[in-house]
Amino acid sequence: MFPNLKIFPTDQELVQQVTADFLAELHMKSSKKEMMTVALSGGNTPAVWFAELTKYSQLPDWSWIKIFWSDERMVPPDHPQSNYKLAKLLLLDSLAIPASQIFRVATELPPSEAAEHYERLIWQEVPAGTDGYPQFDWILLGLGEDGHTASLFPGAGTLQIKDKLCAAAVHPESGLPRVTFTLPLINRAWKVVFLIMGKSKSRIVADILQGKPKARNYPAAAVHPVKGELVWYLDRAAASNLKPSGSC
Ligand code: 6PG
């Protein structure tokens, strides 16, 4: 599946469009009195988007959302490296989302238990699709320079998991334990959204989108929603290695 590419001259224009698309979906769900189930991505890129989203903190629709994370570092929730802490500080503390609708990974548990606990939460809180499995409305993802996404790293055994929604993982360089969504869960979402910014991502973006043979080993290249939509929001720097469409 080739993603729906949205390329923007600047990060600001990118996050303005993501925000418009996101809020349109949230409003549609709230008007139907349905919860929008969302998994936020980690890393630094989301911070730019969170700053834009907080401008809309007064919308009444925020009570119609459930927040999860597509991966988490196994550190305390107030640790500087926590994806939950970043989102709480830069976004969630500004929004009127009931605490009962924000589901962080229980990083106080051992990684495997935390993954099992998160999986049970997802079964409990995320409505099933026609195949009976939890189907998120939106799953946000980032792209690592090695082609990882969430905490699915190249060559990791987690890429082969078919029967679980979450798994324990380890960052290959830092050795820091993590919990991650698995590909079966990611690929069941209604919409998977990559937020990709910066020149440092331009090579890996080109490798994946131009179908380079080495891209077959990149976890981000394995994100193909079964029925849902795949959208890559890129700034011009991240897209700078893409050949003009139509060129050989
Ligand atoms: C994490 C992320 C990870 C991230 C990419 C991109 O917890 O680190 O989930 O997959 O999205 O590494 O990170 P940046 O946005 O910081 O480039």
PDB file of C-alpha atoms and ligand atoms in Angstrom:
ATOM      1  CA  MET A   1       0.000   0.000   0.000  1.00  0.00           C
ATOM      2  CA  PHE A   2       1.361   3.404  -0.969  1.00  0.00           C
ATOM      3  CA  PRO A   3       0.512   5.973   1.696  1.00  0.00           C
ATOM      4  CA  ASN A   4      -1.520   9.092   1.121  1.00  0.00           C
ATOM      5  CA  LEU A   5       1.313  11.654   1.169  1.00  0.00           C
ATOM      6  CA  LYS A   6       0.751  15.156   2.502  1.00  0.00           C
ATOM      7  CA  ILE A   7       3.868  17.293   2.102  1.00  0.00           C
ATOM      8  CA  PHE A   8       4.140  20.792   3.585  1.00  0.00           C
ATOM      9  CA  PRO A   9       6.729  23.584   3.201  1.00  0.00           C
ATOM     10  CA  THR A  10       6.976  24.062   6.953  1.00  0.00           C
ATOM     11  CA  ASP A  11       6.297  22.162  10.180  1.00  0.00           C
ATOM     12  CA  GLN A  12       3.724  24.785  11.115  1.00  0.00           C
ATOM     13  CA  GLU A  13       1.703  24.164   7.968  1.00  0.00           C
ATOM     14  CA  LEU A  14       2.029  20.413   8.537  1.00  0.00           C
ATOM     15  CA  VAL A  15       0.685  20.520  12.090  1.00  0.00           C
ATOM     16  CA  GLN A  16      -2.093  22.911  11.097  1.00  0.00           C
ATOM     17  CA  GLN A  17      -3.330  20.353   8.571  1.00  0.00           C
ATOM     18  CA  VAL A  18      -2.977  17.374  10.929  1.00  0.00           C
ATOM     19  CA  THR A  19      -4.897  19.350  13.537  1.00  0.00           C
ATOM     20  CA  ALA A  20      -7.671  20.218  11.082  1.00  0.00           C
ATOM     21  CA  ASP A  21      -7.974  16.585   9.988  1.00  0.00           C
ATOM     22  CA  PHE A  22      -7.846  15.310  13.582  1.00  0.00           C
ATOM     23  CA  LEU A  23     -10.436  17.779  14.929  1.00  0.00           C
ATOM     24  CA  ALA A  24     -12.771  17.068  12.002  1.00  0.00           C
ATOM     25  CA  GLU A  25     -12.726  13.374  12.954  1.00  0.00           C
ATOM     26  CA  LEU A  26     -13.177  14.171  16.650  1.00  0.00           C
ATOM     27  CA  HIS A  27     -16.145  16.439  15.878  1.00  0.00           C
ATOM     28  CA  MET A  28     -17.727  13.790  13.667  1.00  0.00           C
ATOM     29  CA  LYS A  29     -17.374  11.202  16.442  1.00  0.00           C
ATOM     30  CA  SER A  30     -18.666  13.534  19.160  1.00  0.00           C
ATOM     31  CA  SER A  31     -21.675  14.505  17.009  1.00  0.00           C
ATOM     32  CA  LYS A  32     -22.505  10.783  16.845  1.00  0.00           C
ATOM     33  CA  LYS A  33     -21.905  10.496  20.617  1.00  0.00           C
ATOM     34  CA  GLU A  34     -19.103   8.024  19.914  1.00  0.00           C
ATOM     35  CA  MET A  35     -15.681   7.952  21.527  1.00  0.00           C
ATOM     36  CA  MET A  36     -12.700   8.580  19.245  1.00  0.00           C
ATOM     37  CA  THR A  37      -9.952   6.123  20.192  1.00  0.00           C
ATOM     38  CA  VAL A  38      -6.472   7.541  19.609  1.00  0.00           C
ATOM     39  CA  ALA A  39      -2.936   6.295  20.226  1.00  0.00           C
ATOM     40  CA  LEU A  40      -0.306   9.025  20.408  1.00  0.00           C
ATOM     41  CA  SER A  41       3.237   8.447  19.191  1.00  0.00           C
ATOM     42  CA  GLY A  42       6.349   9.120  21.217  1.00  0.00           C
ATOM     43  CA  GLY A  43       9.652  10.835  20.574  1.00  0.00           C
ATOM     44  CA  ASN A  44      10.083  14.551  19.947  1.00  0.00           C
ATOM     45  CA  THR A  45       8.093  15.189  16.755  1.00  0.00           C
ATOM     46  CA  PRO A  46       4.643  15.103  18.405  1.00  0.00           C
ATOM     47  CA  ALA A  47       5.596  18.121  20.558  1.00  0.00           C
ATOM     48  CA  VAL A  48       5.187  20.406  17.525  1.00  0.00           C
ATOM     49  CA  TRP A  49       1.690  19.038  16.929  1.00  0.00           C
ATOM     50  CA  PHE A  50       0.699  19.164  20.595  1.00  0.00           C
ATOM     51  CA  ALA A  51       1.470  22.902  20.679  1.00  0.00           C
ATOM     52  CA  GLU A  52      -0.967  23.451  17.778  1.00  0.00           C
ATOM     53  CA  LEU A  53      -3.666  21.207  19.262  1.00  0.00           C
ATOM     54  CA  THR A  54      -3.697  23.077  22.586  1.00  0.00           C
ATOM     55  CA  LYS A  55      -4.947  26.160  20.690  1.00  0.00           C
ATOM     56  CA  TYR A  56      -8.274  24.295  20.452  1.00  0.00           C
ATOM     57  CA  SER A  57      -8.473  23.326  24.128  1.00  0.00           C
ATOM     58  CA  GLN A  58     -11.854  25.052  24.525  1.00  0.00           C
ATOM     59  CA  LEU A  59     -13.639  22.677  22.122  1.00  0.00           C
ATOM     60  CA  PRO A  60     -16.398  20.672  23.862  1.00  0.00           C
ATOM     61  CA  ASP A  61     -15.497  17.607  21.808  1.00  0.00           C
ATOM     62  CA  TRP A  62     -12.556  16.623  24.025  1.00  0.00           C
ATOM     63  CA  SER A  63     -14.863  14.634  26.304  1.00  0.00           C
ATOM     64  CA  TRP A  64     -15.372  12.220  23.381  1.00  0.00           C
ATOM     65  CA  ILE A  65     -11.820  10.897  23.146  1.00  0.00           C
ATOM     66  CA  LYS A  66      -9.821   8.052  24.675  1.00  0.00           C
ATOM     67  CA  ILE A  67      -6.042   8.450  24.670  1.00  0.00           C
ATOM     68  CA  PHE A  68      -3.475   5.642  24.504  1.00  0.00           C
ATOM     69  CA  TRP A  69       0.173   5.515  23.387  1.00  0.00           C
ATOM     70  CA  SER A  70       1.526   3.420  20.502  1.00  0.00           C
ATOM     71  CA  ASP A  71       4.635   2.829  22.550  1.00  0.00           C
ATOM     72  CA  GLU A  72       6.211   3.811  25.849  1.00  0.00           C
ATOM     73  CA  ARG A  73       9.579   3.781  27.499  1.00  0.00           C
ATOM     74  CA  MET A  74       9.613   1.726  30.709  1.00  0.00           C
ATOM     75  CA  VAL A  75      10.362   4.696  32.965  1.00  0.00           C
ATOM     76  CA  PRO A  76       8.198   6.374  35.635  1.00  0.00           C
ATOM     77  CA  PRO A  77       5.364   8.553  34.279  1.00  0.00           C
ATOM     78  CA  ASP A  78       7.159  11.716  35.483  1.00  0.00           C
ATOM     79  CA  HIS A  79      10.501  10.745  33.911  1.00  0.00           C
ATOM     80  CA  PRO A  80      11.954  13.098  31.226  1.00  0.00           C
ATOM     81  CA  GLN A  81      11.983  10.202  28.708  1.00  0.00           C
ATOM     82  CA  SER A  82       8.338   9.252  29.284  1.00  0.00           C
ATOM     83  CA  ASN A  83       6.091   9.625  26.208  1.00  0.00           C
ATOM     84  CA  TYR A  84       3.157   9.956  28.612  1.00  0.00           C
ATOM     85  CA  LYS A  85       4.873  12.814  30.480  1.00  0.00           C
ATOM     86  CA  LEU A  86       5.599  14.694  27.229  1.00  0.00           C
ATOM     87  CA  ALA A  87       1.964  14.476  26.117  1.00  0.00           C
ATOM     88  CA  LYS A  88       0.620  15.300  29.590  1.00  0.00           C
ATOM     89  CA  LEU A  89       2.816  18.363  29.927  1.00  0.00           C
ATOM     90  CA  LEU A  90       2.415  19.739  26.390  1.00  0.00           C
ATOM     91  CA  LEU A  91      -1.167  18.714  25.649  1.00  0.00           C
ATOM     92  CA  LEU A  92      -3.309  16.725  28.049  1.00  0.00           C
ATOM     93  CA  ASP A  93      -3.028  19.100  31.016  1.00  0.00           C
ATOM     94  CA  SER A  94      -4.572  21.775  28.739  1.00  0.00           C
ATOM     95  CA  LEU A  95      -7.531  19.637  27.645  1.00  0.00           C
ATOM     96  CA  ALA A  96     -10.738  18.695  29.470  1.00  0.00           C
ATOM     97  CA  ILE A  97     -10.302  14.975  28.869  1.00  0.00           C
ATOM     98  CA  PRO A  98     -11.510  12.961  31.885  1.00  0.00           C
ATOM     99  CA  ALA A  99      -8.574  11.157  33.553  1.00  0.00           C
ATOM    100  CA  SER A 100     -10.600   7.950  33.205  1.00  0.00           C
ATOM    101  CA  GLN A 101     -10.184   8.289  29.427  1.00  0.00           C
ATOM    102  CA  ILE A 102      -6.395   8.587  29.430  1.00  0.00           C
ATOM    103  CA  PHE A 103      -4.642   5.224  29.465  1.00  0.00           C
ATOM    104  CA  ARG A 104      -0.903   5.283  30.078  1.00  0.00           C
ATOM    105  CA  VAL A 105       1.255   2.159  30.037  1.00  0.00           C
ATOM    106  CA  ALA A 106       1.722   0.853  33.597  1.00  0.00           C
ATOM    107  CA  THR A 107       5.481   1.317  33.563  1.00  0.00           C
ATOM    108  CA  GLU A 108       5.631   0.425  37.269  1.00  0.00           C
ATOM    109  CA  LEU A 109       5.147  -3.203  36.180  1.00  0.00           C
ATOM    110  CA  PRO A 110       7.825  -5.417  34.615  1.00  0.00           C
ATOM    111  CA  PRO A 111       7.804  -4.932  30.790  1.00  0.00           C
ATOM    112  CA  SER A 112       6.041  -8.179  29.858  1.00  0.00           C
ATOM    113  CA  GLU A 113       3.381  -7.681  32.538  1.00  0.00           C
ATOM    114  CA  ALA A 114       2.957  -4.054  31.444  1.00  0.00           C
ATOM    115  CA  ALA A 115       2.424  -5.197  27.842  1.00  0.00           C
ATOM    116  CA  GLU A 116      -0.170  -7.789  28.926  1.00  0.00           C
ATOM    117  CA  HIS A 117      -1.906  -5.226  31.159  1.00  0.00           C
ATOM    118  CA  TYR A 118      -2.013  -2.680  28.290  1.00  0.00           C
ATOM    119  CA  GLU A 119      -3.399  -5.313  25.946  1.00  0.00           C
ATOM    120  CA  ARG A 120      -6.203  -6.071  28.413  1.00  0.00           C
ATOM    121  CA  LEU A 121      -6.977  -2.339  28.662  1.00  0.00           C
ATOM    122  CA  ILE A 122      -7.176  -2.081  24.876  1.00  0.00           C
ATOM    123  CA  TRP A 123      -9.558  -5.061  24.657  1.00  0.00           C
ATOM    124  CA  GLN A 124     -11.661  -3.396  27.357  1.00  0.00           C
ATOM    125  CA  GLU A 125     -11.699   0.176  26.040  1.00  0.00           C
ATOM    126  CA  VAL A 126     -11.333   0.052  22.234  1.00  0.00           C
ATOM    127  CA  PRO A 127     -14.337  -1.136  20.197  1.00  0.00           C
ATOM    128  CA  ALA A 128     -13.791  -4.161  17.986  1.00  0.00           C
ATOM    129  CA  GLY A 129     -13.844  -4.039  14.215  1.00  0.00           C
ATOM    130  CA  THR A 130     -15.662  -6.578  12.035  1.00  0.00           C
ATOM    131  CA  ASP A 131     -12.895  -9.114  12.697  1.00  0.00           C
ATOM    132  CA  GLY A 132     -13.546  -8.919  16.443  1.00  0.00           C
ATOM    133  CA  TYR A 133     -10.222  -7.232  17.259  1.00  0.00           C
ATOM    134  CA  PRO A 134      -9.802  -3.740  18.798  1.00  0.00           C
ATOM    135  CA  GLN A 135      -9.753  -1.131  16.060  1.00  0.00           C
ATOM    136  CA  PHE A 136      -8.356   2.304  16.888  1.00  0.00           C
ATOM    137  CA  ASP A 137      -9.743   5.296  15.049  1.00  0.00           C
ATOM    138  CA  TRP A 138      -6.335   6.962  14.801  1.00  0.00           C
ATOM    139  CA  ILE A 139      -2.885   5.570  15.562  1.00  0.00           C
ATOM    140  CA  LEU A 140      -0.106   8.167  15.392  1.00  0.00           C
ATOM    141  CA  LEU A 141       3.399   6.955  14.555  1.00  0.00           C
ATOM    142  CA  GLY A 142       6.851   8.471  14.156  1.00  0.00           C
ATOM    143  CA  LEU A 143       9.692   7.256  11.957  1.00  0.00           C
ATOM    144  CA  GLY A 144      13.163   6.529  13.294  1.00  0.00           C
ATOM    145  CA  GLU A 145      16.276   7.022  11.141  1.00  0.00           C
ATOM    146  CA  ASP A 146      16.758   3.244  11.179  1.00  0.00           C
ATOM    147  CA  GLY A 147      13.206   2.671   9.906  1.00  0.00           C
ATOM    148  CA  HIS A 148      11.699   1.801  13.294  1.00  0.00           C
ATOM    149  CA  THR A 149       8.255   2.926  14.284  1.00  0.00           C
ATOM    150  CA  ALA A 150       6.629   2.805  17.689  1.00  0.00           C
ATOM    151  CA  SER A 151       9.110   0.540  19.462  1.00  0.00           C
ATOM    152  CA  LEU A 152       9.251  -1.960  16.618  1.00  0.00           C
ATOM    153  CA  PHE A 153      12.941  -2.071  15.716  1.00  0.00           C
ATOM    154  CA  PRO A 154      14.636  -3.632  12.658  1.00  0.00           C
ATOM    155  CA  GLY A 155      15.234  -7.363  13.090  1.00  0.00           C
ATOM    156  CA  ALA A 156      13.337  -7.558  16.392  1.00  0.00           C
ATOM    157  CA  GLY A 157      11.242 -10.613  17.203  1.00  0.00           C
ATOM    158  CA  THR A 158       8.273  -8.303  17.936  1.00  0.00           C
ATOM    159  CA  LEU A 159       7.877  -7.879  14.162  1.00  0.00           C
ATOM    160  CA  GLN A 160       6.808 -11.521  13.856  1.00  0.00           C
ATOM    161  CA  ILE A 161       4.106 -11.370  16.538  1.00  0.00           C
ATOM    162  CA  LYS A 162       0.733 -12.273  15.060  1.00  0.00           C
ATOM    163  CA  ASP A 163      -1.394 -13.078  18.121  1.00  0.00           C
ATOM    164  CA  LYS A 164      -0.820 -10.124  20.424  1.00  0.00           C
ATOM    165  CA  LEU A 165      -1.717  -6.434  20.408  1.00  0.00           C
ATOM    166  CA  CYS A 166       1.155  -5.259  22.630  1.00  0.00           C
ATOM    167  CA  ALA A 167       4.628  -6.546  23.390  1.00  0.00           C
ATOM    168  CA  ALA A 168       7.687  -5.854  25.488  1.00  0.00           C
ATOM    169  CA  ALA A 169      10.591  -4.462  23.452  1.00  0.00           C
ATOM    170  CA  VAL A 170      14.138  -3.208  23.993  1.00  0.00           C
ATOM    171  CA  HIS A 171      15.769  -0.214  22.338  1.00  0.00           C
ATOM    172  CA  PRO A 172      18.715  -1.701  20.400  1.00  0.00           C
ATOM    173  CA  GLU A 173      21.172   1.065  21.331  1.00  0.00           C
ATOM    174  CA  SER A 174      20.199   2.173  24.821  1.00  0.00           C
ATOM    175  CA  GLY A 175      18.933  -1.231  25.977  1.00  0.00           C
ATOM    176  CA  LEU A 176      16.016   0.652  27.565  1.00  0.00           C
ATOM    177  CA  PRO A 177      12.974  -1.617  27.894  1.00  0.00           C
ATOM    178  CA  ARG A 178       9.799  -0.524  26.178  1.00  0.00           C
ATOM    179  CA  VAL A 179       6.198  -1.555  25.499  1.00  0.00           C
ATOM    180  CA  THR A 180       4.932  -1.292  21.941  1.00  0.00           C
ATOM    181  CA  PHE A 181       1.862  -1.850  19.814  1.00  0.00           C
ATOM    182  CA  THR A 182       2.388  -4.776  17.457  1.00  0.00           C
ATOM    183  CA  LEU A 183       1.870  -4.702  13.696  1.00  0.00           C
ATOM    184  CA  PRO A 184      -1.439  -6.623  13.904  1.00  0.00           C
ATOM    185  CA  LEU A 185      -2.869  -3.911  16.162  1.00  0.00           C
ATOM    186  CA  ILE A 186      -1.429  -1.033  14.136  1.00  0.00           C
ATOM    187  CA  ASN A 187      -2.614  -2.496  10.831  1.00  0.00           C
ATOM    188  CA  ARG A 188      -6.174  -2.884  12.125  1.00  0.00           C
ATOM    189  CA  ALA A 189      -6.632   0.859  12.755  1.00  0.00           C
ATOM    190  CA  TRP A 190      -9.134   2.906  10.777  1.00  0.00           C
ATOM    191  CA  LYS A 191      -6.385   5.448  10.170  1.00  0.00           C
ATOM    192  CA  VAL A 192      -2.605   5.278  10.706  1.00  0.00           C
ATOM    193  CA  VAL A 193      -0.878   8.664  10.644  1.00  0.00           C
ATOM    194  CA  PHE A 194       2.887   9.163  10.409  1.00  0.00           C
ATOM    195  CA  LEU A 195       4.182  12.578  11.479  1.00  0.00           C
ATOM    196  CA  ILE A 196       7.641  12.960   9.926  1.00  0.00           C
ATOM    197  CA  MET A 197       9.732  16.113  10.080  1.00  0.00           C
ATOM    198  CA  GLY A 198      13.315  17.080   9.374  1.00  0.00           C
ATOM    199  CA  LYS A 199      16.127  16.398   6.944  1.00  0.00           C
ATOM    200  CA  SER A 200      17.443  13.557   9.136  1.00  0.00           C
ATOM    201  CA  LYS A 201      14.435  11.448   8.045  1.00  0.00           C
ATOM    202  CA  SER A 202      14.762  12.194   4.307  1.00  0.00           C
ATOM    203  CA  ARG A 203      16.873   9.139   3.444  1.00  0.00           C
ATOM    204  CA  ILE A 204      14.683   6.627   5.233  1.00  0.00           C
ATOM    205  CA  VAL A 205      11.559   8.268   3.802  1.00  0.00           C
ATOM    206  CA  ALA A 206      12.945   7.938   0.269  1.00  0.00           C
ATOM    207  CA  ASP A 207      14.085   4.337   0.871  1.00  0.00           C
ATOM    208  CA  ILE A 208      10.600   3.316   1.980  1.00  0.00           C
ATOM    209  CA  LEU A 209       8.483   5.309  -0.467  1.00  0.00           C
ATOM    210  CA  GLN A 210      10.664   4.437  -3.436  1.00  0.00           C
ATOM    211  CA  GLY A 211      10.535   0.749  -2.519  1.00  0.00           C
ATOM    212  CA  LYS A 212      14.306   0.302  -2.139  1.00  0.00           C
ATOM    213  CA  PRO A 213      15.094  -3.426  -1.456  1.00  0.00           C
ATOM    214  CA  LYS A 214      16.680  -2.549   1.929  1.00  0.00           C
ATOM    215  CA  ALA A 215      13.379  -0.966   2.994  1.00  0.00           C
ATOM    216  CA  ARG A 216      11.917  -4.459   3.306  1.00  0.00           C
ATOM    217  CA  ASN A 217      13.726  -4.637   6.673  1.00  0.00           C
ATOM    218  CA  TYR A 218      12.273  -1.416   7.993  1.00  0.00           C
ATOM    219  CA  PRO A 219       9.379  -1.887  10.448  1.00  0.00           C
ATOM    220  CA  ALA A 220       7.735   1.330   9.237  1.00  0.00           C
ATOM    221  CA  ALA A 221       7.526  -0.245   5.759  1.00  0.00           C
ATOM    222  CA  ALA A 222       5.396  -3.039   7.260  1.00  0.00           C
ATOM    223  CA  VAL A 223       2.652  -0.604   8.320  1.00  0.00           C
ATOM    224  CA  HIS A 224      -0.174  -1.334   5.871  1.00  0.00           C
ATOM    225  CA  PRO A 225      -3.642  -0.909   7.396  1.00  0.00           C
ATOM    226  CA  VAL A 226      -5.757  -3.901   6.374  1.00  0.00           C
ATOM    227  CA  LYS A 227      -8.892  -1.824   5.790  1.00  0.00           C
ATOM    228  CA  GLY A 228      -7.905   1.600   7.094  1.00  0.00           C
ATOM    229  CA  GLU A 229      -6.154   4.610   5.615  1.00  0.00           C
ATOM    230  CA  LEU A 230      -2.388   5.256   5.773  1.00  0.00           C
ATOM    231  CA  VAL A 231      -1.345   8.920   5.740  1.00  0.00           C
ATOM    232  CA  TRP A 232       2.195  10.296   5.876  1.00  0.00           C
ATOM    233  CA  TYR A 233       2.382  13.974   6.874  1.00  0.00           C
ATOM    234  CA  LEU A 234       5.848  15.177   5.845  1.00  0.00           C
ATOM    235  CA  ASP A 235       7.572  18.503   5.934  1.00  0.00           C
ATOM    236  CA  ARG A 236       9.592  19.491   2.855  1.00  0.00           C
ATOM    237  CA  ALA A 237      12.884  18.624   4.602  1.00  0.00           C
ATOM    238  CA  ALA A 238      11.801  15.049   5.297  1.00  0.00           C
ATOM    239  CA  ALA A 239      10.553  14.699   1.715  1.00  0.00           C
ATOM    240  CA  SER A 240      13.667  16.277   0.180  1.00  0.00           C
ATOM    241  CA  ASN A 241      15.136  13.007  -1.134  1.00  0.00           C
ATOM    242  CA  LEU A 242      11.963  11.989  -2.969  1.00  0.00           C
ATOM    243  CA  LYS A 243      12.281  12.106  -6.736  1.00  0.00           C
ATOM    244  CA  PRO A 244       9.645  14.268  -8.444  1.00  0.00           C
ATOM    245  CA  SER A 245       6.631  12.043  -9.231  1.00  0.00           C
ATOM    246  CA  GLY A 246       6.857  10.490 -12.649  1.00  0.00           C
ATOM    247  CA  SER A 247      10.645  10.528 -12.714  1.00  0.00           C
ATOM    248  CA  CYS A 248      12.285   7.129 -13.271  1.00  0.00           C
TER     249      CYS A 248
HETATM  250  C1  6PG B   1       9.657   6.665  20.763  1.00  0.00           C
HETATM  251  C2  6PG B   1       8.829   6.699  19.536  1.00  0.00           C
HETATM  252  C3  6PG B   1       9.624   6.437  18.312  1.00  0.00           C
HETATM  253  C4  6PG B   1       9.645   7.757  17.589  1.00  0.00           C
HETATM  254  C5  6PG B   1      10.669   7.769  16.488  1.00  0.00           C
HETATM  255  C6  6PG B   1      10.811   9.185  15.938  1.00  0.00           C
HETATM  256  O1  6PG B   1       9.125   6.354  21.831  1.00  0.00           O
HETATM  257  O2  6PG B   1      10.832   7.064  20.638  1.00  0.00           O
HETATM  258  O3  6PG B   1       7.656   6.159  19.549  1.00  0.00           O
HETATM  259  O4  6PG B   1       9.105   5.447  17.479  1.00  0.00           O
HETATM  260  O5  6PG B   1       8.344   8.017  17.064  1.00  0.00           O
HETATM  261  O6  6PG B   1      11.907   7.351  17.033  1.00  0.00           O
HETATM  262  O7  6PG B   1      11.253   9.991  16.999  1.00  0.00           O
HETATM  263  P1  6PG B   1      11.440  11.594  16.814  1.00  0.00           P
HETATM  264  O8  6PG B   1      10.079  12.137  16.604  1.00  0.00           O
HETATM  265  O9  6PG B   1      12.060  12.038  18.126  1.00  0.00           O
HETATM  266  O10 6PG B   1      12.346  11.769  15.617  1.00  0.00           O
END
